mmCIF file of C-alpha atoms in Angstrom:
data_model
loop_
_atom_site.group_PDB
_atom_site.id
_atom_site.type_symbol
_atom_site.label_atom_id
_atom_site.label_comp_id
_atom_site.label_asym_id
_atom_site.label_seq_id
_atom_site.Cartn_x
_atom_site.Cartn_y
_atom_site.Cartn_z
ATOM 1 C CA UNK A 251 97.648 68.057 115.659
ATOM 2 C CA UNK A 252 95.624 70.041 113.692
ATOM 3 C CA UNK A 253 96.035 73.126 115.109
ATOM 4 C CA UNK A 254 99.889 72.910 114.898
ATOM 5 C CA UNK A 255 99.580 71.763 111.240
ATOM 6 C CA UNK A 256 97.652 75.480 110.463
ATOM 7 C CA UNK A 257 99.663 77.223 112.690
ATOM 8 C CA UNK A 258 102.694 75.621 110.646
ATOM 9 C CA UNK A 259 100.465 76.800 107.042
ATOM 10 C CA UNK A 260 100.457 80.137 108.388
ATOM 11 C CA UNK A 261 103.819 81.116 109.139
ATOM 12 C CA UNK A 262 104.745 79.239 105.324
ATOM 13 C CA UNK A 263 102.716 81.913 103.795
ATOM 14 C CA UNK A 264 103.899 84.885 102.003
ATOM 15 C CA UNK A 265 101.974 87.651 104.110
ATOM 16 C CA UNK A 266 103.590 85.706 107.017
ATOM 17 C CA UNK A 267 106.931 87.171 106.411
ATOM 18 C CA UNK A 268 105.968 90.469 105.403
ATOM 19 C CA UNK A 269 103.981 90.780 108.557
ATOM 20 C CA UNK A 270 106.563 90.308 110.770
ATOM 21 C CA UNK A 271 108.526 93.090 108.786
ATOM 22 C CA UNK A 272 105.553 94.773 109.587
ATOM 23 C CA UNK A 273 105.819 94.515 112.904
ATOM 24 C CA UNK A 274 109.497 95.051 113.460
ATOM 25 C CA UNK A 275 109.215 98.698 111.880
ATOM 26 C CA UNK A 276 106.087 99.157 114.341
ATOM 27 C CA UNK A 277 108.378 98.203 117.152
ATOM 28 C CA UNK A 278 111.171 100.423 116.636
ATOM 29 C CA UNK A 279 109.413 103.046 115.441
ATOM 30 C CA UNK A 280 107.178 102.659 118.543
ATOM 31 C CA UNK A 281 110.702 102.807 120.251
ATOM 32 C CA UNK A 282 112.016 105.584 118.523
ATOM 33 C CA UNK A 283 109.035 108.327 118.415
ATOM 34 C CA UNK A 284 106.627 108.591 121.750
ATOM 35 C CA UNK A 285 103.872 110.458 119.395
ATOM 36 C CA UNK A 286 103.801 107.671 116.699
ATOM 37 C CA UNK A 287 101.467 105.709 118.878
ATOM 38 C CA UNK A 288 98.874 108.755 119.306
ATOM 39 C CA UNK A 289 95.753 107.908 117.899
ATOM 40 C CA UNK A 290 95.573 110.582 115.827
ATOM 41 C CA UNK A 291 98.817 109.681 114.442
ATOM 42 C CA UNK A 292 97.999 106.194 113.565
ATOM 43 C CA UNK A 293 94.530 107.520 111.964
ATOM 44 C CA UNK A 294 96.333 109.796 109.651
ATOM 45 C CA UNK A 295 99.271 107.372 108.892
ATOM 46 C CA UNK A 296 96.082 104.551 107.802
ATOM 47 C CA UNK A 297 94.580 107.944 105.718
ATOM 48 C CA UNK A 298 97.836 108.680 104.457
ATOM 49 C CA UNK A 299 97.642 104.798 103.025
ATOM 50 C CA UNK A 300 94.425 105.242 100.860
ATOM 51 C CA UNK A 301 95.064 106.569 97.755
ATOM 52 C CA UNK A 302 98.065 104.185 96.668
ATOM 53 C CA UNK A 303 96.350 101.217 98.740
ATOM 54 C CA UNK A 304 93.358 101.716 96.348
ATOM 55 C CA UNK A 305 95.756 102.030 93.611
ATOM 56 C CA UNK A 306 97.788 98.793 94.850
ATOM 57 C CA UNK A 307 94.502 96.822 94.544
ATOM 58 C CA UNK A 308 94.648 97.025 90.982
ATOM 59 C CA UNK A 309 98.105 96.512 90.501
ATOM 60 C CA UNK A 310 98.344 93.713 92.667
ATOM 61 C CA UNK A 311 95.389 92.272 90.020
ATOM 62 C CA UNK A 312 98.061 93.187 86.956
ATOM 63 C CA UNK A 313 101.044 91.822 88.337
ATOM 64 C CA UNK A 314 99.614 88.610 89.329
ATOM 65 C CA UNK A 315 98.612 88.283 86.087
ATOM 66 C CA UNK A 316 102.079 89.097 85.130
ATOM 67 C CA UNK A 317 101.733 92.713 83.785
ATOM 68 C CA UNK A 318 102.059 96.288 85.554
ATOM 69 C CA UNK A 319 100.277 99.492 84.720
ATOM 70 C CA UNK A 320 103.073 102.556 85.056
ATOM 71 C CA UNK A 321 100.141 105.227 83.674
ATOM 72 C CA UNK A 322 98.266 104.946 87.099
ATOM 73 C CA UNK A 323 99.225 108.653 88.514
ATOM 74 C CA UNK A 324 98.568 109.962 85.258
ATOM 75 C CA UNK A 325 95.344 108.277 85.141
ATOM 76 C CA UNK A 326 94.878 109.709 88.698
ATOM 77 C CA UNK A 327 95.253 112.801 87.328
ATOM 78 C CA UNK A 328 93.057 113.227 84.244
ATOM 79 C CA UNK A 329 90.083 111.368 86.441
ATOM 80 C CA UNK A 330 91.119 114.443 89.040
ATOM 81 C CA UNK A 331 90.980 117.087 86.655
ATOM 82 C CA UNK A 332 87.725 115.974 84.319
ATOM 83 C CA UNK A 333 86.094 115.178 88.378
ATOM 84 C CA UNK A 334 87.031 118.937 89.436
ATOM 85 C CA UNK A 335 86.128 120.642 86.196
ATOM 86 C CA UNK A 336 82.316 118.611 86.027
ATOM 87 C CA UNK A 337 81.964 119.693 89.606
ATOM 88 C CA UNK A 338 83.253 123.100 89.582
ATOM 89 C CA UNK A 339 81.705 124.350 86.669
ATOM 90 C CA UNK A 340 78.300 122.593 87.310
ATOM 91 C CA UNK A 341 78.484 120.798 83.982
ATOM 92 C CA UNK A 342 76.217 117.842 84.913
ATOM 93 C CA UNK A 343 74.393 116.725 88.708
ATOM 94 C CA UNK A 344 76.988 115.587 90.754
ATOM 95 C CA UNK A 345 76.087 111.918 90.341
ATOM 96 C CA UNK A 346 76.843 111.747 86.623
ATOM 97 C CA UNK A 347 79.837 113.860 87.319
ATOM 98 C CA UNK A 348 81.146 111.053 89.473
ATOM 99 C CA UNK A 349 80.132 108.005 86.959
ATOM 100 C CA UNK A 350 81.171 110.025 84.176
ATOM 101 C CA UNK A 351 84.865 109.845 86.660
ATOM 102 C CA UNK A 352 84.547 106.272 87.188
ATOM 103 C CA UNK A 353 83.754 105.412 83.050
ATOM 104 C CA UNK A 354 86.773 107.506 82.039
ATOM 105 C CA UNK A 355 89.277 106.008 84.730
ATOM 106 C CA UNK A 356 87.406 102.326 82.731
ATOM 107 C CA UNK A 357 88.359 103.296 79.501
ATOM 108 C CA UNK A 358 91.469 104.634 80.107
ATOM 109 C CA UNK A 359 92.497 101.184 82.069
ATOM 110 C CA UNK A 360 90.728 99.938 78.903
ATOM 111 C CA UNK A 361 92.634 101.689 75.992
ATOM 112 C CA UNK A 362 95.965 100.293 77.985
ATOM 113 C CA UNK A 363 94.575 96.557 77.875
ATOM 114 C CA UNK A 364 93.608 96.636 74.617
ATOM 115 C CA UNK A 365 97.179 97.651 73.704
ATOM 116 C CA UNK A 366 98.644 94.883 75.310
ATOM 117 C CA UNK A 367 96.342 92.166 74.792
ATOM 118 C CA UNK A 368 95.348 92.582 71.342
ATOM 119 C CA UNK A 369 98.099 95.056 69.302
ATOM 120 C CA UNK A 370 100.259 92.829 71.676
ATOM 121 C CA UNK A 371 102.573 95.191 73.030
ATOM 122 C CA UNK A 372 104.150 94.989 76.421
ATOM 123 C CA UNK A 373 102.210 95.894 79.297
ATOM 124 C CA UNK A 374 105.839 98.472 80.418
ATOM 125 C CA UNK A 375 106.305 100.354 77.002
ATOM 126 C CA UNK A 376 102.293 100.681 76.967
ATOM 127 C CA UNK A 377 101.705 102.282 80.161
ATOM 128 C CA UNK A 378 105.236 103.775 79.777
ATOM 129 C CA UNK A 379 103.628 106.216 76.538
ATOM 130 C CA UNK A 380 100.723 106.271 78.339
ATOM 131 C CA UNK A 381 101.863 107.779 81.644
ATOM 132 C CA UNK A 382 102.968 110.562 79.353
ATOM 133 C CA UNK A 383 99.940 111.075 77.021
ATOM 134 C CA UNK A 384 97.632 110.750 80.121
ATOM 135 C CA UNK A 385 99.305 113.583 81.706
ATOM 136 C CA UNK A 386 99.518 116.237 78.874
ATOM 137 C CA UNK A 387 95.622 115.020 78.763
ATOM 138 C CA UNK A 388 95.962 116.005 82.608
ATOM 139 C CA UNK A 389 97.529 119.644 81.591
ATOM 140 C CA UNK A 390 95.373 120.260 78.815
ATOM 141 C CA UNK A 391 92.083 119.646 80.418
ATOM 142 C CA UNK A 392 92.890 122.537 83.125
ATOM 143 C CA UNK A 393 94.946 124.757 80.879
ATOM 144 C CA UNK A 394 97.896 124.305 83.255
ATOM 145 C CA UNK A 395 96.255 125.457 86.036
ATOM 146 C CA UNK A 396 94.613 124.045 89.769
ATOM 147 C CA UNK A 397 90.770 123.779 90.134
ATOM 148 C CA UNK A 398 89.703 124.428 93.337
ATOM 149 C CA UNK A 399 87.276 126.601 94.952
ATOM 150 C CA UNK A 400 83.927 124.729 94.178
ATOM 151 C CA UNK A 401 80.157 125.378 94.339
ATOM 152 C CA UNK A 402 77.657 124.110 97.454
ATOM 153 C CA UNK A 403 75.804 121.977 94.784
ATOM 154 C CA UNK A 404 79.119 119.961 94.647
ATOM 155 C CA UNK A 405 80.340 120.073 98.195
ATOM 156 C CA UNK A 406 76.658 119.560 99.481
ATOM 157 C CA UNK A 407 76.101 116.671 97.579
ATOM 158 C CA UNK A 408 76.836 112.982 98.641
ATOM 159 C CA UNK A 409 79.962 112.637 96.317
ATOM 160 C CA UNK A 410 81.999 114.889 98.544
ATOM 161 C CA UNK A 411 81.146 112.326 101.784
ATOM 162 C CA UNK A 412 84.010 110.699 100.384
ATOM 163 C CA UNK A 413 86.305 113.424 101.864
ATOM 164 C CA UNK A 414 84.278 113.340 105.124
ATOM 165 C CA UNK A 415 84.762 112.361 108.412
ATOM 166 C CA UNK A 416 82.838 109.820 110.977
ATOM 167 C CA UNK A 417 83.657 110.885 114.463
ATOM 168 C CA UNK A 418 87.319 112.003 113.419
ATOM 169 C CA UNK A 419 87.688 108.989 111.451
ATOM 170 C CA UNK A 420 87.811 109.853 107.898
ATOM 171 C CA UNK A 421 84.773 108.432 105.487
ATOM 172 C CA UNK A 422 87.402 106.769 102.629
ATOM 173 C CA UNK A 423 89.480 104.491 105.156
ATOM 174 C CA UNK A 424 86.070 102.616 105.485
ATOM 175 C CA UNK A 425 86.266 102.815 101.383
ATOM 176 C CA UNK A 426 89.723 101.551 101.411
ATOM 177 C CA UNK A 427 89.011 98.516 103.841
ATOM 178 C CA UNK A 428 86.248 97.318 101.756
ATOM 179 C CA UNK A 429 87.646 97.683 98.521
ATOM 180 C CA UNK A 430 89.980 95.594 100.031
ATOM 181 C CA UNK A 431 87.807 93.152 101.153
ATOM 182 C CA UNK A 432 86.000 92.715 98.063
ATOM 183 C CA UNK A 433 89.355 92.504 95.838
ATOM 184 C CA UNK A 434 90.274 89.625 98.423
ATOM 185 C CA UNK A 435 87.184 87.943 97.858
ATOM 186 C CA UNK A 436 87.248 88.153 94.206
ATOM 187 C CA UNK A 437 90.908 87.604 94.073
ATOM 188 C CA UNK A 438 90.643 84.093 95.865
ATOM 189 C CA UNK A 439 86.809 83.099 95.995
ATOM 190 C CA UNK A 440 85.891 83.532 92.016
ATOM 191 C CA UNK A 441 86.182 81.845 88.967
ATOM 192 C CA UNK A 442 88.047 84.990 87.638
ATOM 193 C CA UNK A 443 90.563 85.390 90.440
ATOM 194 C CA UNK A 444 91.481 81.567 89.527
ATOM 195 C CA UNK A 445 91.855 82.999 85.913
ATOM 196 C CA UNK A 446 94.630 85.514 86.711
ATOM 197 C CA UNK A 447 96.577 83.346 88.842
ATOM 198 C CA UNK A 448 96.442 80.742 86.011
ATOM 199 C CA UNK A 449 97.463 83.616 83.681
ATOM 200 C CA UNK A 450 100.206 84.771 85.490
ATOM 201 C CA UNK A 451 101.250 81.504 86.636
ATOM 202 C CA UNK A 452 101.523 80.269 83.072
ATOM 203 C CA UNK A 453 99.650 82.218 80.096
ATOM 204 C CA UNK A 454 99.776 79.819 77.228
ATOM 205 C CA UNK A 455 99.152 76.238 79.891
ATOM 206 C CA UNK A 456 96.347 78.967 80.535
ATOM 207 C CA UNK A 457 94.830 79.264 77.373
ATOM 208 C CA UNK A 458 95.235 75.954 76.210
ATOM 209 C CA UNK A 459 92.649 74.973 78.964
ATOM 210 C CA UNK A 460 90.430 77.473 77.787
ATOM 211 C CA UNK A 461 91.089 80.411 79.647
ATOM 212 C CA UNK A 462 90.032 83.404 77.630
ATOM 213 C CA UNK A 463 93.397 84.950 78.374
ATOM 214 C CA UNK A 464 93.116 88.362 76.772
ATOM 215 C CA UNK A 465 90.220 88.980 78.539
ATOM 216 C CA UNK A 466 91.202 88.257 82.137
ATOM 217 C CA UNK A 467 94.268 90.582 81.627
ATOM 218 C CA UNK A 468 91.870 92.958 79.652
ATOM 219 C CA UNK A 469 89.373 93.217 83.095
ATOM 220 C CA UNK A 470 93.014 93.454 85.067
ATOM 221 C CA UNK A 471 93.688 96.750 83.374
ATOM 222 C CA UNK A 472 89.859 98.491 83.731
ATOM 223 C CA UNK A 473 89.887 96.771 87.040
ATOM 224 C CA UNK A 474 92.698 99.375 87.774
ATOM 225 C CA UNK A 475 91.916 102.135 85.801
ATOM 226 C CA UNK A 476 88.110 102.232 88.157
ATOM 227 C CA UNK A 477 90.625 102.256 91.078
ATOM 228 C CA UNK A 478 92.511 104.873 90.385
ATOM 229 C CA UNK A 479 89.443 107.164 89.373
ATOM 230 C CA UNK A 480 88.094 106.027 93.160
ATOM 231 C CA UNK A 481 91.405 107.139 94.561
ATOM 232 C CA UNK A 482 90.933 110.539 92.243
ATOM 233 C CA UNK A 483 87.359 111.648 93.684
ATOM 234 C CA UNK A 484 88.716 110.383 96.909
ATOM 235 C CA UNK A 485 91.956 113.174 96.999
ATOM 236 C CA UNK A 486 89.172 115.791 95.049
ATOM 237 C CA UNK A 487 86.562 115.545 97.771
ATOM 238 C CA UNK A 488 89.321 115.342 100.618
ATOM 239 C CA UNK A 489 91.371 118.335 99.695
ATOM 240 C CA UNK A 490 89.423 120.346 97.788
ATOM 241 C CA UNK A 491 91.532 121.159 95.080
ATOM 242 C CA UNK A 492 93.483 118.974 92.265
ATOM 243 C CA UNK A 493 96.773 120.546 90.447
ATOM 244 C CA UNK A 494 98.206 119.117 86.975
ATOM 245 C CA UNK A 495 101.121 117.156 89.474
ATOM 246 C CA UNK A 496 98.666 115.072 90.898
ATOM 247 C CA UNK A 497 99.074 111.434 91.533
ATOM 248 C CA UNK A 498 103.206 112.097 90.322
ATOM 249 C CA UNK A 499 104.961 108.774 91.991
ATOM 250 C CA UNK A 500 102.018 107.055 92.467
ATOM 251 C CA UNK A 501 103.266 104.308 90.619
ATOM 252 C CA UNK A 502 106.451 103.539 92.130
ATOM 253 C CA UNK A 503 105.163 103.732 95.144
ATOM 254 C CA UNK A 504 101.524 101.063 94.281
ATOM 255 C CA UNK A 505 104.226 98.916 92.628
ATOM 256 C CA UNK A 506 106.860 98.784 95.673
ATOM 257 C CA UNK A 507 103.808 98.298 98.267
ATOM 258 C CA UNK A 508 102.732 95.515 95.919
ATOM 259 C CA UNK A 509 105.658 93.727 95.627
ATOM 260 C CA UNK A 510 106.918 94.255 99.324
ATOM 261 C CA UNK A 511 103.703 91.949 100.006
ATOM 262 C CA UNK A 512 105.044 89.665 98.519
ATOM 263 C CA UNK A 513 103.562 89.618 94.791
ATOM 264 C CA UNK A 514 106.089 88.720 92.104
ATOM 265 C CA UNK A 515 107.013 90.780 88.799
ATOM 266 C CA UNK A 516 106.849 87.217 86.687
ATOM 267 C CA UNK A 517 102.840 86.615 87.798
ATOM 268 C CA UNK A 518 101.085 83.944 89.440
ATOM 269 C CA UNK A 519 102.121 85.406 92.393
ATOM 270 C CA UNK A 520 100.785 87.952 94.877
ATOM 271 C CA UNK A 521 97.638 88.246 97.202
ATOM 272 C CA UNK A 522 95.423 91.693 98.424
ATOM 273 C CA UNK A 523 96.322 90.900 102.400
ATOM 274 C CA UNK A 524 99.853 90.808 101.093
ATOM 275 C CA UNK A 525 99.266 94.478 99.326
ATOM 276 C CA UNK A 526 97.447 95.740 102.199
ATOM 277 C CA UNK A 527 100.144 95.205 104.246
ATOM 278 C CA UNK A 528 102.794 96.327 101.972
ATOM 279 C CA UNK A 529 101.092 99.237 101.713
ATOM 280 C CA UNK A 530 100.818 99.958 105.641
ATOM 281 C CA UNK A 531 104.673 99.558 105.880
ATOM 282 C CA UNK A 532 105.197 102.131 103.144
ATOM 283 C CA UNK A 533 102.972 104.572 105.312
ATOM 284 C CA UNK A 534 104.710 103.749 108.026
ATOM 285 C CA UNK A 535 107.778 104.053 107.049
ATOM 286 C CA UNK A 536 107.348 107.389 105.590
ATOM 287 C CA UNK A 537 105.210 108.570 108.673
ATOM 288 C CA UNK A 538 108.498 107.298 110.720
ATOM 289 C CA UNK A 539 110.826 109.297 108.703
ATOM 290 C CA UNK A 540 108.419 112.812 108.759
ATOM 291 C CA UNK A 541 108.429 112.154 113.248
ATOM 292 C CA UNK A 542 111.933 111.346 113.082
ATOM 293 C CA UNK A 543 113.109 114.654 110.698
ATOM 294 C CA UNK A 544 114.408 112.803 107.597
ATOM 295 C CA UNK A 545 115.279 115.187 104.924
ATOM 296 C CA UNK A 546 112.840 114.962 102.099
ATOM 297 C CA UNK A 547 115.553 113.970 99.728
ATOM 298 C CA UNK A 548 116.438 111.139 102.044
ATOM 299 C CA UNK A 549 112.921 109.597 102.353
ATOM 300 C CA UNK A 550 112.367 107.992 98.584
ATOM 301 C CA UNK A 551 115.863 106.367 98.935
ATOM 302 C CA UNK A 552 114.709 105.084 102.555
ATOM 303 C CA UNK A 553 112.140 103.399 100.829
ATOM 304 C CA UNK A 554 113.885 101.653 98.553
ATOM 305 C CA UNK A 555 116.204 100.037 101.449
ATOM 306 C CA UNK A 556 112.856 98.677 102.932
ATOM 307 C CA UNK A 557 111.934 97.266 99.800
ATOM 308 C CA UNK A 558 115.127 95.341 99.220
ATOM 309 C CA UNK A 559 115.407 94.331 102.936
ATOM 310 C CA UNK A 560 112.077 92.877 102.917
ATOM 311 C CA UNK A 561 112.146 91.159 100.004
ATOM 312 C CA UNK A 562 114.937 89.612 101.315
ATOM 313 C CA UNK A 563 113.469 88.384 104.724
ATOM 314 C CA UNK A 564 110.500 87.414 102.753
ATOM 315 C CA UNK A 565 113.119 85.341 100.795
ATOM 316 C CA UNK A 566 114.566 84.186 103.987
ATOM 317 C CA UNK A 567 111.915 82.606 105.734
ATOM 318 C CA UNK A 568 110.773 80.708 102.447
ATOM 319 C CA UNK A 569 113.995 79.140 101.902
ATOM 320 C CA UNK A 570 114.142 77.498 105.337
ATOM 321 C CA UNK A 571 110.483 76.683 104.903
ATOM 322 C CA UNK A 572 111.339 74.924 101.126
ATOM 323 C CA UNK A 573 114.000 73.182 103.496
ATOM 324 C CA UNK A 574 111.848 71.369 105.604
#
């Protein structure tokens, strides 16, 4: 009885639903492309997932507590660029190159939170200016130009392990996974994580029951700002190089993997399984569309059918499941 009572919990849940999407587009695109299932495929489609699953982490912690952050790829991008320019031009030990990445990708998250929780302006037109002013910061920092080409005390160093590989496996899918893990954990075991779903779920019910609520949405935003300056040393160390376009559509695309896990855009809503596998059908998907020969122009669009269409299954199941 038991058993069929959690089997019954499971398939009510919102990751239930987008799994199975999940699934169908590994079916047919198992169907449709012979090399999709290569291993090396599959590794590069998960490696292809890190930088906006790392991303999606901290989004999926700002729109459960009912905000969004739309300055992430510029954020990306100035982390980049400050990370390239310490390392390349030997300005500190490689160590405090990468803290001094992680404090600025903080404060940046920061300077956004502050903004909306205490000026009080929304969370969209925020990160909106921001996106801007963080990439002019972006330009100006490298003079308009790509930094690449770096010294042995950088690439020799531990910091660029990050771009590494472990027996063809690369080094930040292991970095991915347990950012995951711990976001899940915090997200659903803490004190905190109960915080921004009571935030989300209803702000002022929230802070009438003493829930410090500019705070929790406060740690939201550096919460996301540290990610993105982890996805930024990640892309540095991997590929060697960062130009002034970096991290351009990583938004969009952290928001859509977010929300196609089911997370919703009012708060109170949303879990990091659900974003993890949100963001594996967005790799998927545009893995499936590079075997298959989609036009470029054609691929963004295709995304945006997913999005819809699996919202809408999602929807689907949960209205025969309110049913019952």
């Amino acid at each position: 009885m038991k058993k069929a009572e959690k089997k019954f919990k499971l398939a009510g849940t919102r990751e239930f639903g987008v799994l199975i999407v999940l699934l169908l587009i590994f079916v047919i695109m198992s169907i449709c492309s012979p090399v999709f299932l290569s291993a090396t495929n599959l590794v590069n489609v998960v490696r292809q997932c890190v930088e906006i699953g790392i991303m999606a982490i901290g989004m999926t912690f700002l729109i459960v507590n009912g905000d969004m952050d739309l300055s992430i790829g510029s954020t990306f991008a100035v982390c980049a660029m400050i990370g390239g320019t310490l390392f390349k031009y030997e300005l500190c030990p490689p160590t405090l190159a990468f803290l001094a990445v992680l404090l600025v990708g903080a404060g940046l998250g920061m300077l956004n939170g502050l903004m909306v929780t205490r000026v009080g302006i929304p969370s969209f037109i925020v990160t909106l200016g921001t996106m801007k002013i963080y990439r002019s910061c972006a330009y100006a920092i490298s003079g308009g130009t790509s930094v690449s080409v770096f010294p042995e005390s950088a690439t020799n160093s531990w910091v660029w392990l990050f771009g590494a590989k472990i027996d063809g496996v690369p080094v930040q899918i292991f970095i991915m996974l347990i950012m995951f893990v711990i976001a899940h954990i915090v997200l659903k075991k803490t004190v905190y994580g109960n915080r921004v779903y009571a935030t989300g779920g209803n702000e002022r019910a929230a802070r009438l029951s003493g829930i410090n609520t500019k705070n929790t949405r406060l740690i939201a935003f550096i919460i996301q700002g540290v990610c993105c300056a982890v996805a930024a040393i990640i892309a540095l160390t991997y590929l060697n190089s960062v130009t002034t376009t970096s991290g351009e559509g990583r938004e969009m695309d952290s928001i859509a993997a977010v929300i196609l896990g089911g997370a919703a855009l009012s708060g109170g809503r949303g879990t990091i399984i659900g974003s993890f596998i949100g963001v594996l059908i967005m790799g998927i998907v545009k893995n499936g569309m590079v075997l298959l020969g989609v036009p470029v122009f054609w691929q963004d669009g295709f995304i945006g059918v997913v999005v819809i269409l699996a919202v809408l299954v999602d929807g689907l199941i949960h209205r025969k499941d309110a049913k019952r």
